[in-house]
Coordinates of C-alpha atoms in Angstrom, one line a residue:
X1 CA -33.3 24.6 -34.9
X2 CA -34.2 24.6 -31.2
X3 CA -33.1 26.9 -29.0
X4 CA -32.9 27.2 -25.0
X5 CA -32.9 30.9 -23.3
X6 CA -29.7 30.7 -20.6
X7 CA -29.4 33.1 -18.2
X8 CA -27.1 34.4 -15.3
X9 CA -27.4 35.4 -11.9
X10 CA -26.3 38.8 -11.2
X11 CA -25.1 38.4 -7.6
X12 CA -23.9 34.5 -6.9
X13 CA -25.1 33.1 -3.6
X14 CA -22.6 34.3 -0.8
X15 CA -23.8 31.3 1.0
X16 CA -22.3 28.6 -1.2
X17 CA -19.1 27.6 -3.1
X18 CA -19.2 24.9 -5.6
X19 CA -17.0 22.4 -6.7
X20 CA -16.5 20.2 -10.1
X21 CA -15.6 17.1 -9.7
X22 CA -14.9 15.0 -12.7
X23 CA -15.9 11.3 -11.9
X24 CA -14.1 8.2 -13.3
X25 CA -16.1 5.3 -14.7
X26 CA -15.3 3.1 -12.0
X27 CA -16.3 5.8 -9.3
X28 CA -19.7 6.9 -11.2
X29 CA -20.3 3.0 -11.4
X30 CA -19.8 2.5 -7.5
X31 CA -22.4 6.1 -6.9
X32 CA -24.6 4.6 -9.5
X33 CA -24.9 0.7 -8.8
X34 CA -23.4 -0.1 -5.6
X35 CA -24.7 -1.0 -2.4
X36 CA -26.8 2.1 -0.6
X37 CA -24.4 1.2 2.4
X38 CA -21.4 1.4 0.4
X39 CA -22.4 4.8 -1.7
X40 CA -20.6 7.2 0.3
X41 CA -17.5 9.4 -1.0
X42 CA -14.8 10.3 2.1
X43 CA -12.7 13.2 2.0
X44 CA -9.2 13.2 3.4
X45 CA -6.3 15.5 3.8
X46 CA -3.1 14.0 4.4
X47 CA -1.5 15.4 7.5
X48 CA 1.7 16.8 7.2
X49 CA 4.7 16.0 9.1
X50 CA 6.7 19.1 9.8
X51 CA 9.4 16.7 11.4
X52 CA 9.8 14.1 8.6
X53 CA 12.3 14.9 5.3
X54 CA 11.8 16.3 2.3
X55 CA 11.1 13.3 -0.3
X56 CA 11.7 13.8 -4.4
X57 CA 9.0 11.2 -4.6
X58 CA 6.4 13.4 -2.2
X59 CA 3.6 15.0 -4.3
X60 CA 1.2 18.2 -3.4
X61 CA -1.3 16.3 -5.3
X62 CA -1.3 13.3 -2.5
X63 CA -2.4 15.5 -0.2
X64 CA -6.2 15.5 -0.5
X65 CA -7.5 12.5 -1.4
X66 CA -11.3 10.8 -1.6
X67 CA -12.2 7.4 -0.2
X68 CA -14.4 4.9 -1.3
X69 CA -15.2 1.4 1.2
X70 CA -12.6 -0.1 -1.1
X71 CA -10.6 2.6 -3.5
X72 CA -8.6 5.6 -2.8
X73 CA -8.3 8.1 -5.7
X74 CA -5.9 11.2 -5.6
X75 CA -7.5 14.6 -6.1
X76 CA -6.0 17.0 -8.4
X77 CA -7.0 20.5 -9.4
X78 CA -6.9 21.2 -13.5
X79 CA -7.0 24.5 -14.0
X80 CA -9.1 26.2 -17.2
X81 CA -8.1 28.9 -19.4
X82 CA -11.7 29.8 -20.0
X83 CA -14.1 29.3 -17.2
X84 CA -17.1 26.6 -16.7
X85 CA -20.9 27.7 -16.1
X86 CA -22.5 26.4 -13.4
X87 CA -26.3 26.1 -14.8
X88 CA -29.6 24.5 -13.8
X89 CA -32.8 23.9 -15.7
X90 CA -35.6 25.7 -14.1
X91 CA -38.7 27.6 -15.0
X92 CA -38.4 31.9 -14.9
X93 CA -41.8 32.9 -13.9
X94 CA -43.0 36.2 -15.1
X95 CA -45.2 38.9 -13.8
X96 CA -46.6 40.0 -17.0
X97 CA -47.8 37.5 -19.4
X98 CA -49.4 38.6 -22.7
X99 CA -52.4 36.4 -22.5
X100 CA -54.4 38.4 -25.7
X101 CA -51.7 36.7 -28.1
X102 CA -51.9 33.7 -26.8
X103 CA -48.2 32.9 -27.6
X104 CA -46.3 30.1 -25.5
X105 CA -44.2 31.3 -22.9
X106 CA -40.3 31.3 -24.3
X107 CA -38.7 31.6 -20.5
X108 CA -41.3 28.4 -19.7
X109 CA -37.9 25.8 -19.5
X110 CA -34.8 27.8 -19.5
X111 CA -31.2 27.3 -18.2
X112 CA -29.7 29.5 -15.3
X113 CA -26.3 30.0 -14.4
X114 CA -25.7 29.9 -11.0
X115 CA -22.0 30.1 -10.6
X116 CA -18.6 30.2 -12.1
X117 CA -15.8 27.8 -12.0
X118 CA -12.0 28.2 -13.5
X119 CA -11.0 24.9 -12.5
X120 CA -11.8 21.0 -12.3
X121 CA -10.9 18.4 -10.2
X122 CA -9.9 15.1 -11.4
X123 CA -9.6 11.7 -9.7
X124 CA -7.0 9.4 -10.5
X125 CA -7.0 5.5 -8.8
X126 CA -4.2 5.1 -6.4
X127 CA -2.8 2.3 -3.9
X128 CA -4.1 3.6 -0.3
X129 CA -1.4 4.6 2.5
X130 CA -1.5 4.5 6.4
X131 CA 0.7 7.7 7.8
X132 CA 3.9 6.7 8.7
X133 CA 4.1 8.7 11.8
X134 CA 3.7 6.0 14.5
X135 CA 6.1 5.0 17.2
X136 CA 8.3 1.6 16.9
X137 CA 8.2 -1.1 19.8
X138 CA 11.8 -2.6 20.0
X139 CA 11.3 -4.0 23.4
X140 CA 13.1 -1.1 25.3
X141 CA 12.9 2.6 25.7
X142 CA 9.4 2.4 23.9
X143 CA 7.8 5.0 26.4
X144 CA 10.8 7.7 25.1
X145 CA 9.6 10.6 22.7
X146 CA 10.7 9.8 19.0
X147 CA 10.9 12.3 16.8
X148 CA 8.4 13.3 13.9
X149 CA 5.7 10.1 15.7
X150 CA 2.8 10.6 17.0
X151 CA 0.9 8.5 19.9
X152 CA -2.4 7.6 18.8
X153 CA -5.3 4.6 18.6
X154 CA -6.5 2.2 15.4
X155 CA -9.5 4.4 15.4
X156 CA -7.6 8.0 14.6
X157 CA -5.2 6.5 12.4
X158 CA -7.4 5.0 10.3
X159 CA -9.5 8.0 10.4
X160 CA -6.8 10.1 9.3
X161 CA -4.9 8.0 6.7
X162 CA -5.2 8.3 3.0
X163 CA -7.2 5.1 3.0
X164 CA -10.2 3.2 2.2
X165 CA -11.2 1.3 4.8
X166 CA -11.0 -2.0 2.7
X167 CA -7.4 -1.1 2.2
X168 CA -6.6 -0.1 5.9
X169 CA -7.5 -3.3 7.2
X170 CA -5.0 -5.0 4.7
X171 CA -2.1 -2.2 5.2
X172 CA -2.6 -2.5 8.7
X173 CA -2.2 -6.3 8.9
X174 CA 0.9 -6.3 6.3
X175 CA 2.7 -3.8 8.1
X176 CA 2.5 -5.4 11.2
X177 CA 1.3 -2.9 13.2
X178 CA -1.1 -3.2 16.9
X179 CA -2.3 -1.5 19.8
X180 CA 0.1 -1.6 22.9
X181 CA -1.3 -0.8 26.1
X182 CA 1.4 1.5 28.0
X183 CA 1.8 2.1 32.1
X184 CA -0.9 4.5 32.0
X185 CA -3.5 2.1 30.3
X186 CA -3.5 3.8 27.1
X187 CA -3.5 2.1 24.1
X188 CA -1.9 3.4 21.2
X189 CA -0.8 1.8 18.0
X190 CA 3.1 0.8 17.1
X191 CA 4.6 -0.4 14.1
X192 CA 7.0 -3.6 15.7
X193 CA 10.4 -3.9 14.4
X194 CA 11.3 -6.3 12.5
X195 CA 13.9 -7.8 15.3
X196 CA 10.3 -8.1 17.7
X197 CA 8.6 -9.3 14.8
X198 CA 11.3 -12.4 14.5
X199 CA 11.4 -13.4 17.5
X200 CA 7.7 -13.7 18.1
X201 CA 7.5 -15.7 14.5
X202 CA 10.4 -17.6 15.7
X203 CA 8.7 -18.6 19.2
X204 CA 5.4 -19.1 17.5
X205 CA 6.9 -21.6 14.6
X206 CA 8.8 -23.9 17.4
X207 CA 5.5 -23.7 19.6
X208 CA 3.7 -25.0 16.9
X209 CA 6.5 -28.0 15.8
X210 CA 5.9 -28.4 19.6
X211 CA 2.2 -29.4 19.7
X212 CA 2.8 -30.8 15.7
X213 CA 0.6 -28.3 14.4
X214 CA 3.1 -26.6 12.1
X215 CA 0.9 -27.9 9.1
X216 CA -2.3 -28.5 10.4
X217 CA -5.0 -25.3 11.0
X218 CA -5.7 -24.0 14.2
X219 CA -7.4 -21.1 15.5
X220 CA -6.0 -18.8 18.0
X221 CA -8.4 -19.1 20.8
X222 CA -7.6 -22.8 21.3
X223 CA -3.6 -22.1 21.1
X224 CA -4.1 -19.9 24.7
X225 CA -0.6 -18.6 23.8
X226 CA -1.0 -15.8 26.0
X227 CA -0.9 -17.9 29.4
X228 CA 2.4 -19.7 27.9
X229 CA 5.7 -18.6 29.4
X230 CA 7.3 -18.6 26.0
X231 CA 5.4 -15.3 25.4
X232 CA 5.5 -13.4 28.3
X233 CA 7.9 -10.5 27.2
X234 CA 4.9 -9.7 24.6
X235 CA 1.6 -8.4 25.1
X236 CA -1.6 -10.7 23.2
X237 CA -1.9 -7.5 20.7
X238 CA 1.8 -8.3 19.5
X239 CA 1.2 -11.7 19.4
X240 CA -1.9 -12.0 17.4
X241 CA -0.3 -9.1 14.9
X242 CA 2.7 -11.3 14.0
X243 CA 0.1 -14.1 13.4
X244 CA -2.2 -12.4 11.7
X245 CA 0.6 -11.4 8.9
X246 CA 1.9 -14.7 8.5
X247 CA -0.6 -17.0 8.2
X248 CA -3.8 -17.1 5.6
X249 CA -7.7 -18.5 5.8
X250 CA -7.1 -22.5 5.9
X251 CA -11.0 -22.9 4.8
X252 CA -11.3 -23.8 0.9
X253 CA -13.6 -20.7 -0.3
X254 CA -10.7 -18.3 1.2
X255 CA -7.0 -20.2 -0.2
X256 CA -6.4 -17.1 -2.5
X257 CA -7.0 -14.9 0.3
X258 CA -3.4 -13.1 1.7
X259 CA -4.7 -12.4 4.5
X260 CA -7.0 -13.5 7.0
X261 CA -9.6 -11.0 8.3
X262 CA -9.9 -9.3 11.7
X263 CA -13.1 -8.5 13.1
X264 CA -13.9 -5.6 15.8
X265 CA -13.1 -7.5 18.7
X266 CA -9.6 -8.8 16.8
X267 CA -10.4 -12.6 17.2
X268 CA -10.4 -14.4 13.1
X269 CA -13.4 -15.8 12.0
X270 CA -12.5 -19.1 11.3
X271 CA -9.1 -21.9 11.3
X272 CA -5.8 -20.2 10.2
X273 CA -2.6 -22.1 8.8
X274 CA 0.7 -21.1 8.4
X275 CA 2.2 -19.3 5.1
X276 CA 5.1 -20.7 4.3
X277 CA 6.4 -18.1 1.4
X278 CA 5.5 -15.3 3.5
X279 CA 7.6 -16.9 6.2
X280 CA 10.4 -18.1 4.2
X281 CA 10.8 -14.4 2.7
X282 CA 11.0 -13.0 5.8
X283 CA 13.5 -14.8 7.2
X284 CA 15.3 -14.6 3.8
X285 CA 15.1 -10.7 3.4
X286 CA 16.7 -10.7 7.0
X287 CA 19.5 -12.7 6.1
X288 CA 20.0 -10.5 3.1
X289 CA 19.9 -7.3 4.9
X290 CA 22.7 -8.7 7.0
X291 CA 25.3 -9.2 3.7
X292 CA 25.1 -5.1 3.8
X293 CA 27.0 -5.1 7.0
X294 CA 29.8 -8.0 6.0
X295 CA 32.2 -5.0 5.2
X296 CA 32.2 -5.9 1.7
X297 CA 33.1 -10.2 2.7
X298 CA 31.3 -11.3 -0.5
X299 CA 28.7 -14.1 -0.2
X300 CA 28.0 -17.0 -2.8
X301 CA 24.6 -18.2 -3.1
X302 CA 25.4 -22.0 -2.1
X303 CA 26.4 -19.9 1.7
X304 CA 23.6 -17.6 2.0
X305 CA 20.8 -20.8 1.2
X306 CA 22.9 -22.6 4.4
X307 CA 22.5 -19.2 6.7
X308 CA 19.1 -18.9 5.1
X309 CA 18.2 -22.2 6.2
X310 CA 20.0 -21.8 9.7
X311 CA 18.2 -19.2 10.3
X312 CA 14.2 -20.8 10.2
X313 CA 13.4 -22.6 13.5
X314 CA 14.5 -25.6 14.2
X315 CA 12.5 -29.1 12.2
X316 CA 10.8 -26.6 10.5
X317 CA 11.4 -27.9 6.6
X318 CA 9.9 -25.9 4.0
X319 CA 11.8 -26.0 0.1
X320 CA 14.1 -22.9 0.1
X321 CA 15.0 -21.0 -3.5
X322 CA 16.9 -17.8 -3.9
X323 CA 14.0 -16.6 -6.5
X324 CA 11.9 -16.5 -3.8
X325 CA 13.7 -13.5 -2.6
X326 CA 14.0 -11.3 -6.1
X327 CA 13.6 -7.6 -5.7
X328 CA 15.8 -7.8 -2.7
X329 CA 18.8 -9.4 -4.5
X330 CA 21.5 -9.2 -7.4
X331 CA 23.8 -11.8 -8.5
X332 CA 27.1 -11.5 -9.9
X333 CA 29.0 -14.4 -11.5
X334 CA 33.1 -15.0 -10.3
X335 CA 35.6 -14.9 -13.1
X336 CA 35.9 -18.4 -12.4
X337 CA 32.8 -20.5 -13.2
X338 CA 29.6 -19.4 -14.3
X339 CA 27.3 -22.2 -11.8
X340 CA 24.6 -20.4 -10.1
X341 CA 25.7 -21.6 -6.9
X342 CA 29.1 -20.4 -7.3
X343 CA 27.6 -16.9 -7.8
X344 CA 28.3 -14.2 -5.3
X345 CA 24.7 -12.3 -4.4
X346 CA 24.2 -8.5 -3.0
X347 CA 21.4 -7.3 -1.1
X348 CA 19.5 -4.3 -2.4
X349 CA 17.5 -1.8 0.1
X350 CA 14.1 -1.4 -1.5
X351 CA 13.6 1.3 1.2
X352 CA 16.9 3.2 -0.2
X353 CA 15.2 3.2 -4.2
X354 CA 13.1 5.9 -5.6
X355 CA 9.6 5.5 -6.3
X356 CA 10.1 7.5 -9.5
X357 CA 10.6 5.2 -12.5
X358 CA 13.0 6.9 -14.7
X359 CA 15.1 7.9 -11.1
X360 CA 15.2 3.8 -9.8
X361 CA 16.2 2.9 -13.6
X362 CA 19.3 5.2 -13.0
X363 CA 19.7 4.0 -9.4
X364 CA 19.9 0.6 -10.3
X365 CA 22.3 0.3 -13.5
X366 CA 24.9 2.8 -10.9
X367 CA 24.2 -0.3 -8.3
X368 CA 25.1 -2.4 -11.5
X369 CA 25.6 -1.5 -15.0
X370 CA 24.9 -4.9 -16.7
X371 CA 21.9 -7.0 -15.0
X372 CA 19.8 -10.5 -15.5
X373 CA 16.7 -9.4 -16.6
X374 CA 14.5 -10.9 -14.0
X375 CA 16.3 -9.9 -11.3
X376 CA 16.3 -6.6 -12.4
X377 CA 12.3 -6.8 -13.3
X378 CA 11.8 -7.9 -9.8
X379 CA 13.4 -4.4 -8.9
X380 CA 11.3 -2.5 -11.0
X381 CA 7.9 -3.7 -10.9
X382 CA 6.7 -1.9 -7.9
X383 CA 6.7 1.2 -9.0
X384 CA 5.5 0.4 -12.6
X385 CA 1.2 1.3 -12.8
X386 CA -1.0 -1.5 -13.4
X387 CA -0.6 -2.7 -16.5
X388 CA 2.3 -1.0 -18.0
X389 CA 4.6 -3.1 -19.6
X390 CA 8.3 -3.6 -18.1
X391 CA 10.0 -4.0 -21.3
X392 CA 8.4 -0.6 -22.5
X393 CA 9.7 1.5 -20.0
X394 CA 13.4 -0.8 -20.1
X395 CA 13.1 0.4 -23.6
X396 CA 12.4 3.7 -23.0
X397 CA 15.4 4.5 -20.5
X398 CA 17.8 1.2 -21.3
X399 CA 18.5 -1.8 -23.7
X400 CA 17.2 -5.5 -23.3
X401 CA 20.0 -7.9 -24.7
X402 CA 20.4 -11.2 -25.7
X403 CA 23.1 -13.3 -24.0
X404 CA 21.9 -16.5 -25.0
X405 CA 19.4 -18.5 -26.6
X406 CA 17.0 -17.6 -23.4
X407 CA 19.1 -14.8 -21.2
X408 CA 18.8 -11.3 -21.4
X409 CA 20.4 -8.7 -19.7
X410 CA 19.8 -4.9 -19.0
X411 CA 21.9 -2.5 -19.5
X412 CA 22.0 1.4 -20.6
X413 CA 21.8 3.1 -23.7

């Protein structure tokens, strides 16, 4: 039987602290195999916002995360009953050696322990987050304080969210967010408001119709938007954000692409063209949001596709379909015909549901006890993890039933 001599410091090194950190696959795979550029781990704490409420949904844990170029993985501290030793292999050199025997030294490869741990920490893959402390531009009273934001550039926010980088870019383009120069020449970023952001798309769409290049590709630098009087009340940062989020990469290798890519001095690489779902479910989740304000004037689906339609830019005719819009929506048949188009629809809030599984299943069968199963899916699947099954979890806190040969509904237990 071998054996290895371990031994233990008796004063640890006042000079360091040491940390275990458990490493996922994926992770050990990117320190092990990835490019030498890209082999970095960033540390971030998530700044807290002594202004902003208290959310159910808000964890400790989120607090402290570490960065990859693409990946963001929450930290978490796992505590130990028992406590881990720190060792290293190392030779313990002696004074004396007892050379007349000629025996092998013992202590020649040996194991010291160097410190103590009582804890781990543990990494867990999550979806990266920009902080949602930034000011709103709603085309008046932009300069006045609001409460719980913060003023700050691209460079400090993406510094300071729990992000990758890879992800920031993306968040940062979906959310619609730019730097606005104010009266004193400062730029600082603002998220715009979704009234800014439909106007501008609205003024872009009819430019386009204008010079019949709705559905052709274009690149921004040619459009010289910024000298047209149609976009005067909007600085080219505004502009170029709304564009940027509603249009994708029109060269083949980059179709599948969402979004197209900004580079450091904000132009696009290469032709853009229009996204037509991404602008059709804008303007449809608008139109939605305004049946929560019809003091309870119910709407049938045959109505809300002509408002729906009304509401796109004018000769700008793209197929419409109320499916387009699920996770926003419910639909409830009249007690006199069952025809889809007959069917009154409801707008749900996404912003108003928990991020908590078991808590949004109870939200949603109090909004409705008895739902269509896609529609209520559509609810659901954003806060389900990757590759958990939705009928497990509608299992696990509801019932799936057959209505007919291929309808189900959801409903409680």
């Amino acid at each position: 039987m071998t054996s290895v001599p371990v031994y233990q410091q008796l004063r640890p090194d006042a000079n360091f602290t040491y940390k275990l950190i458990q490493l996922p696959p994926n992770l050990l795979s990117h320190l092990s195999f990835g490019d030498c550029n890209a082999k970095y781990l960033d540390l971030k704490t998530k700044p807290i916002n002594p202004n902003a409420a208290p959310s159910s949904d808000d964890s400790e844990g989120d607090t402290v995360v570490v960065c990859t170029r693409d990946s963001t993985f929450k930290l978490r501290q796992n505590n130990h009953s028992n406590c881990v030793l720190l060792m290293n292999q190392r030779r313990i050199n002696h004074d004396q050696r007892d050379g007349d025997n000629g025996d092998r030294n013992e202590d020649a490869e040996a194991l010291m322990g160097f410190s103590r741990s009582n804890y781990v920490y543990e990494l867990t893959q999550i979806p990266g987050s920009i902080l949602d402390i930034l000011p709103e531009y709603n085309n008046r009273q932009n300069g006045a304080t609001q409460l719980g934001k913060k003023f700050m550039s691209r460079n400090k926010l993406a510094e300071l969210s729990p992000c990758s980088p890879t992800e920031f870019d993306k968040i940062y383009i979906d959310s619609c967010l730019c730097e606005i120069t104010n009266e004193n020449n400062d730029k600082f970023v603002y998220k715009l408001t979704q009234n800014v952001i439909s106007q501008i798309l609205h003024t872009f769409i009819t430019y386009l119709i204008s010079e019949s290049k709705q559905t052709q590709s274009f690149t921004i630098d040619k459009l010289t938007l910024h000298c047209n009087v149609a976009f005067k009340s909007w600085q080219p940062s505004m502009i170029d954000a709304v564009i940027f989020k509603f249009t994708i990469c029109a060269r083949e290798d980059s179709q599948n692409r969402p979004n197209p890519t900004v580079t450091n001095d904000g132009l696009l690489p290469g032709p853009l063209r229009l996204h037509d779902d991404a602008i059709t479910r804008w303007f449809g989740i608008q139109e939605l949001s305004k049946l929560a304000h019809s003091f309870g004037t119910p709407t049938t689906v045959a109505d809300f596709l002509l408002n729906w339609k009304t509401a796109l830019p004018s000769f700008y005719n793209v197929p419409l379909d109320i499916v387009q819009l699920r996770g926003h929506y419910y639909t409830a048949n009249t007690t006199n015909t069952t025809n889809s188009s007959s069917q009154l629809v409801y707008f749900i809030n996404q912003s108003s549901l928990s991020r908590d599984v078991a808590t949004r299943f109870k939200q949603l069968l109090t909004i409705q006890s008895n739902w269509k199963y896609d529609e209520f899916v559509a609810c659901l699947q954003p806060v389900l993890e990757h590759g958990k099954k939705v009928d497990t979890v509608i299992l696990k806190y509801g019932k799936k039933k057959r209505v007919k040969r291929d309808q189900f509904v959801v409903c409680g237990r």
